[in-house]
Amino acid sequence: MPLYPVTIIAVAMVLMVSTAVRADERYTPIQDSVVAEECGACHMAFQPQMLPEKSWQKIIGDLSNHFGEDASLDPETVTRIEKYHRDNAADSGWLSGKFMRGLNKTSAPLRITATPYWVREHNEEVPERAWRDPKVKSKANCTACHRRANQGDYDDD
Amino acid sequence: MSFFAIARLLIVAAVAGGSAWSANGPANAAMMQDNIERYRVEAKALGQGFEAFSAERGRILFSSSPAAGKPDTPSCTACHTTDPAGVGQTRAGKEIAPMALSRTPDRYIDVKKIEKWFRRNCNSVLGRECTPLEKGDFLTFMASQ
């Protein structure tokens, strides 16, 4: 009987730890429907938390030359998308997100796949042949492996 | 409620649902024709002896490989496949619904959307905007598919 409270505490602690582990790679899904639709037309709409504000400025500021294609939009839509990415970038808010690891205030990588955090998370775990799979096609195709990436859930790795 | 009453209700619901679904088809096609009409007005206004849009010219435009724009997008078919009824794939691996009106009936309704994709994709593939004649030919071809 004296063991009873100890058991409860132990179980609670195990649950807390396992929940934290499961919810490790979660990002707020895109809340703005215009951002979700326009950014998601050709590729998965990447969560803004995955690049610093400076990166998004460069990318959204040159949509006519968007990774080899013209992805231009009307000025109002561009302004709306810029604001959403500024408000939710990896370095927005009080605490920087994990995608700022290895980056400093001046860094502005143009690809999520070029950030030290992304590279570290993928380079040992994902074999080269997985990237060559025609169903994957591009490193920008998060949902090929992370089925719930659209909802900001990358825990299935 | 008897078995027959339930069956009758189900049949009525199915017929009503079916006709509501198919009724969208002609409405979508009519809205697409409105957009083709808009390009006809633009093409005439250019005063270059416009006569009529041609599905055949549209087919040739769609199937050609101009490689005159951005290097990664040499042709429409690079992403949309050579079959207008086929499911395409973007360079980032995302599926593209078929271009043929019969396969994606709600594709050609919104003027802004049509103009957005002509601007982007003509620039990417041809390295310039498309003319009203090219746009009308292209839509006339897709309307026939």
Coordinates of C-alpha atoms in Angstrom, one line a residue:
Chain A
M1 CA 0.0 0.0 0.0
P2 CA 2.8 2.6 0.8
L3 CA 4.0 2.0 -2.8
Y4 CA 0.7 3.2 -4.3
P5 CA 1.4 7.0 -4.6
V6 CA 4.9 6.2 -5.8
T7 CA 3.5 4.1 -8.6
I8 CA 1.1 6.8 -9.6
I9 CA 3.9 9.4 -9.8
A10 CA 6.1 7.0 -11.7
V11 CA 3.4 6.2 -14.3
A12 CA 2.6 10.0 -14.6
M13 CA 6.3 10.7 -15.3
V14 CA 6.6 8.0 -17.9
L15 CA 3.5 9.4 -19.6
M16 CA 4.8 13.0 -19.6
V17 CA 8.2 11.9 -21.0
S18 CA 6.6 9.8 -23.8
T19 CA 4.2 12.5 -24.7
A20 CA 7.1 15.0 -25.0
V21 CA 9.0 12.6 -27.2
R22 CA 5.9 12.0 -29.5
A23 CA 5.1 15.7 -29.8
D24 CA 8.7 16.6 -30.7
E25 CA 8.4 17.5 -34.4
R26 CA 5.2 19.5 -34.4
Y27 CA 4.7 22.8 -36.0
T28 CA 1.6 25.0 -36.0
P29 CA -0.3 24.2 -39.2
I30 CA -0.8 27.2 -41.5
Q31 CA -3.8 29.2 -40.2
D32 CA -4.3 31.6 -43.1
S33 CA -6.4 29.9 -45.9
V34 CA -4.9 32.2 -48.6
V35 CA -1.4 31.3 -47.6
A36 CA -2.2 27.6 -47.4
E37 CA -3.8 27.6 -50.8
E38 CA -1.3 29.8 -52.7
C39 CA 1.8 28.4 -51.2
G40 CA 0.4 24.9 -51.4
A41 CA -0.5 25.0 -55.1
C42 CA 2.7 23.5 -56.5
H43 CA 4.4 22.1 -53.4
M44 CA 3.4 21.4 -49.8
A45 CA 2.9 24.7 -48.0
F46 CA 5.9 24.7 -45.7
Q47 CA 5.3 25.9 -42.2
P48 CA 7.0 29.4 -41.8
Q49 CA 8.7 28.2 -38.6
M50 CA 11.2 26.4 -40.8
L51 CA 13.2 29.4 -42.0
P52 CA 14.2 32.8 -40.6
E53 CA 12.4 36.0 -41.5
K54 CA 15.3 37.1 -43.8
S55 CA 15.0 33.9 -45.8
W56 CA 11.2 34.4 -46.4
Q57 CA 11.8 38.0 -47.4
K58 CA 14.2 36.9 -50.1
I59 CA 11.9 34.0 -51.3
I60 CA 8.6 35.9 -51.3
G61 CA 10.3 39.0 -52.7
D62 CA 11.2 37.2 -55.9
L63 CA 8.3 35.0 -56.8
S64 CA 8.8 35.5 -60.5
N65 CA 12.0 33.4 -60.2
H66 CA 10.9 30.8 -57.7
F67 CA 13.2 27.9 -57.7
G68 CA 13.2 27.7 -61.5
E69 CA 9.6 28.8 -62.1
D70 CA 7.5 31.9 -62.3
A71 CA 5.2 31.8 -59.2
S72 CA 4.2 35.4 -59.3
L73 CA 1.1 36.6 -57.5
D74 CA -0.8 39.9 -57.3
P75 CA 0.7 42.5 -54.9
E76 CA -2.1 42.2 -52.3
T77 CA -1.6 38.4 -51.9
V78 CA 2.2 38.8 -51.8
T79 CA 1.8 41.3 -48.9
R80 CA -0.5 38.9 -47.0
I81 CA 1.8 36.0 -47.5
E82 CA 4.8 38.1 -46.4
K83 CA 3.1 39.2 -43.2
Y84 CA 2.1 35.7 -42.3
H85 CA 5.7 34.4 -42.8
R86 CA 7.2 37.4 -40.9
D87 CA 4.8 36.8 -37.9
N88 CA 5.6 33.0 -37.8
A89 CA 9.2 32.7 -39.0
A90 CA 11.8 30.6 -37.1
D91 CA 13.2 33.7 -35.4
S92 CA 9.9 35.3 -34.6
G93 CA 8.7 35.6 -31.0
W94 CA 10.6 35.5 -27.8
L95 CA 12.2 32.1 -28.2
S96 CA 13.6 31.1 -31.6
G97 CA 12.5 27.8 -33.1
K98 CA 14.7 24.8 -33.5
F99 CA 15.3 25.7 -37.2
M100 CA 17.5 28.6 -36.0
R101 CA 20.0 26.1 -34.6
G102 CA 23.3 26.7 -36.3
L103 CA 22.1 29.9 -37.9
N104 CA 22.8 33.4 -36.8
K105 CA 21.0 36.8 -37.2
T106 CA 22.4 37.4 -40.7
S107 CA 21.9 33.9 -42.2
A108 CA 19.2 33.6 -44.8
P109 CA 19.2 30.1 -46.4
L110 CA 16.9 29.9 -49.4
R111 CA 16.0 26.3 -48.8
I112 CA 14.7 24.5 -45.7
T113 CA 16.8 21.6 -46.8
A114 CA 19.9 23.8 -46.5
T115 CA 19.4 24.6 -42.8
P116 CA 21.8 22.8 -40.4
Y117 CA 18.8 21.5 -38.4
W118 CA 17.1 19.9 -41.4
V119 CA 20.4 18.4 -42.6
R120 CA 21.1 16.9 -39.2
E121 CA 17.7 15.4 -38.9
H122 CA 17.9 13.7 -42.4
N123 CA 21.4 12.9 -43.3
E124 CA 21.9 9.8 -41.2
E125 CA 18.4 8.6 -41.2
V126 CA 17.5 8.8 -44.8
P127 CA 19.5 6.7 -47.3
E128 CA 20.4 8.2 -50.7
R129 CA 18.2 5.7 -52.6
A130 CA 15.1 7.0 -50.8
W131 CA 15.7 10.4 -52.3
R132 CA 15.9 8.9 -55.8
D133 CA 12.5 7.1 -55.5
P134 CA 10.3 8.6 -58.3
K135 CA 7.4 8.9 -55.8
V136 CA 9.6 11.3 -53.7
K137 CA 11.0 13.2 -56.7
S138 CA 12.2 16.2 -54.7
K139 CA 13.4 17.0 -51.2
A140 CA 10.7 19.5 -51.1
N141 CA 8.1 16.7 -51.1
C142 CA 7.8 16.3 -47.3
T143 CA 4.5 14.4 -47.5
A144 CA 6.2 11.5 -49.4
C145 CA 7.5 10.3 -46.1
H146 CA 5.8 12.5 -43.4
R147 CA 2.2 11.7 -44.3
R148 CA 0.8 14.4 -41.9
A149 CA 3.3 17.1 -42.8
N150 CA 0.5 19.3 -44.0
Q151 CA -0.9 19.4 -40.5
G152 CA 2.6 20.3 -39.2
D153 CA 3.2 16.7 -37.8
Y154 CA 6.6 15.3 -38.6
D155 CA 6.7 12.8 -35.8
D156 CA 6.4 9.8 -38.0
D157 CA 10.1 9.5 -38.7
Chain B
M1 CA -41.5 2.4 -42.5
S2 CA -41.7 -0.5 -44.9
F3 CA -38.8 -1.8 -46.8
F4 CA -40.2 -0.4 -50.1
A5 CA -40.6 3.1 -48.5
I6 CA -37.0 3.1 -47.5
A7 CA -35.9 1.8 -50.9
R8 CA -37.9 4.5 -52.7
L9 CA -36.4 7.2 -50.5
L10 CA -32.9 5.9 -51.3
I11 CA -33.6 5.9 -55.0
V12 CA -35.1 9.4 -54.9
A13 CA -32.0 10.6 -53.0
A14 CA -29.6 8.9 -55.4
V15 CA -31.4 10.4 -58.5
A16 CA -31.5 13.9 -56.9
G17 CA -27.9 13.7 -55.9
G18 CA -26.9 12.4 -59.4
S19 CA -28.7 15.2 -61.3
A20 CA -27.3 17.8 -59.0
W21 CA -23.8 16.5 -59.7
S22 CA -24.2 16.4 -63.4
A23 CA -25.9 19.7 -63.6
N24 CA -22.6 21.4 -62.6
G25 CA -21.0 20.1 -65.8
P26 CA -22.8 22.3 -68.3
A27 CA -22.6 25.3 -66.0
N28 CA -18.8 24.9 -65.7
A29 CA -18.5 24.5 -69.5
A30 CA -20.6 27.6 -70.0
M31 CA -18.3 29.6 -67.6
M32 CA -15.3 28.3 -69.5
Q33 CA -16.9 29.5 -72.8
D34 CA -17.4 33.0 -71.2
N35 CA -13.6 33.1 -70.6
I36 CA -12.9 32.0 -74.2
E37 CA -15.3 34.7 -75.3
R38 CA -13.3 37.3 -73.3
Y39 CA -10.1 36.2 -75.1
R40 CA -12.0 36.5 -78.4
V41 CA -12.7 40.1 -77.7
E42 CA -9.1 40.7 -76.8
A43 CA -7.8 38.9 -79.9
K44 CA -10.1 40.9 -82.2
A45 CA -9.1 44.2 -80.6
L46 CA -5.5 43.5 -81.6
G47 CA -6.6 43.9 -85.2
Q48 CA -4.3 41.2 -86.6
G49 CA -6.9 39.6 -88.7
F50 CA -8.3 37.2 -86.1
E51 CA -10.9 34.7 -87.4
A52 CA -11.5 32.0 -85.0
F53 CA -9.9 30.0 -82.2
S54 CA -8.5 26.6 -83.2
A55 CA -8.4 23.5 -81.0
E56 CA -5.7 22.1 -83.3
R57 CA -3.4 25.1 -82.8
G58 CA -4.1 24.7 -79.0
R59 CA -3.1 21.1 -79.2
I60 CA 0.2 22.0 -81.0
L61 CA 0.9 24.7 -78.4
F62 CA 0.3 22.2 -75.5
S63 CA 2.4 19.4 -77.1
S64 CA 5.3 21.6 -78.3
S65 CA 8.7 21.9 -76.5
P66 CA 9.7 25.5 -77.0
A67 CA 12.3 25.4 -74.2
A68 CA 12.4 29.2 -74.5
G69 CA 11.7 30.0 -70.9
K70 CA 13.2 28.7 -67.7
P71 CA 15.5 25.6 -68.1
D72 CA 13.5 23.4 -65.7
T73 CA 10.2 23.9 -67.6
P74 CA 10.9 23.3 -71.3
S75 CA 7.3 22.4 -72.2
C76 CA 3.7 22.2 -70.8
T77 CA 4.0 18.4 -71.0
A78 CA 7.1 18.3 -68.7
C79 CA 4.7 18.6 -65.8
H80 CA 1.2 17.9 -67.3
T81 CA 2.2 14.8 -69.2
T82 CA 1.5 14.5 -73.0
D83 CA -2.1 13.4 -72.3
P84 CA -4.5 16.2 -71.4
A85 CA -6.6 13.6 -69.5
G86 CA -3.5 12.5 -67.5
V87 CA -2.6 13.3 -63.9
G88 CA 0.5 15.5 -63.9
Q89 CA 3.2 16.1 -61.3
T90 CA 4.9 19.3 -60.3
R91 CA 8.7 19.5 -59.9
A92 CA 8.1 19.4 -56.2
G93 CA 6.3 16.0 -56.5
K94 CA 2.7 17.3 -56.1
E95 CA -0.1 15.8 -58.2
I96 CA -1.7 18.1 -60.9
A97 CA -5.3 17.4 -61.8
P98 CA -5.8 16.7 -65.5
M99 CA -6.1 19.7 -67.8
A100 CA -9.0 18.3 -69.9
L101 CA -12.3 19.9 -69.1
S102 CA -14.0 16.5 -69.0
R103 CA -11.7 15.3 -66.3
T104 CA -11.5 18.5 -64.2
P105 CA -14.7 20.3 -64.9
D106 CA -14.2 23.2 -62.4
R107 CA -10.7 24.2 -63.7
Y108 CA -11.7 27.0 -66.1
I109 CA -14.2 29.1 -64.1
D110 CA -12.3 31.8 -62.3
V111 CA -10.8 34.6 -64.5
K112 CA -8.2 35.5 -62.0
K113 CA -7.1 31.9 -61.6
I114 CA -6.9 31.4 -65.4
E115 CA -4.9 34.6 -65.9
K116 CA -2.6 33.7 -63.0
W117 CA -1.6 30.3 -64.4
F118 CA -1.3 31.6 -68.0
R119 CA 1.0 34.4 -66.8
R120 CA 3.2 32.0 -64.7
N121 CA 3.4 29.1 -67.0
C122 CA 3.8 31.0 -70.3
N123 CA 6.6 32.9 -68.6
S124 CA 8.2 29.7 -67.3
V125 CA 7.8 27.7 -70.6
L126 CA 7.9 30.4 -73.4
G127 CA 9.8 33.1 -71.6
R128 CA 7.0 35.6 -72.3
E129 CA 3.3 36.1 -71.7
C130 CA 0.9 34.3 -74.0
T131 CA -1.2 36.2 -76.6
P132 CA -5.0 36.3 -76.4
L133 CA -4.9 34.0 -79.5
E134 CA -2.7 31.4 -77.8
K135 CA -4.9 31.5 -74.6
G136 CA -8.1 31.1 -76.6
D137 CA -6.6 28.3 -78.7
F138 CA -5.4 26.5 -75.6
L139 CA -8.7 26.7 -73.8
T140 CA -10.6 25.7 -76.9
F141 CA -8.4 22.6 -77.1
M142 CA -8.9 21.7 -73.4
A143 CA -12.7 22.3 -73.7
S144 CA -12.7 19.6 -76.4
Q145 CA -10.8 17.1 -74.3

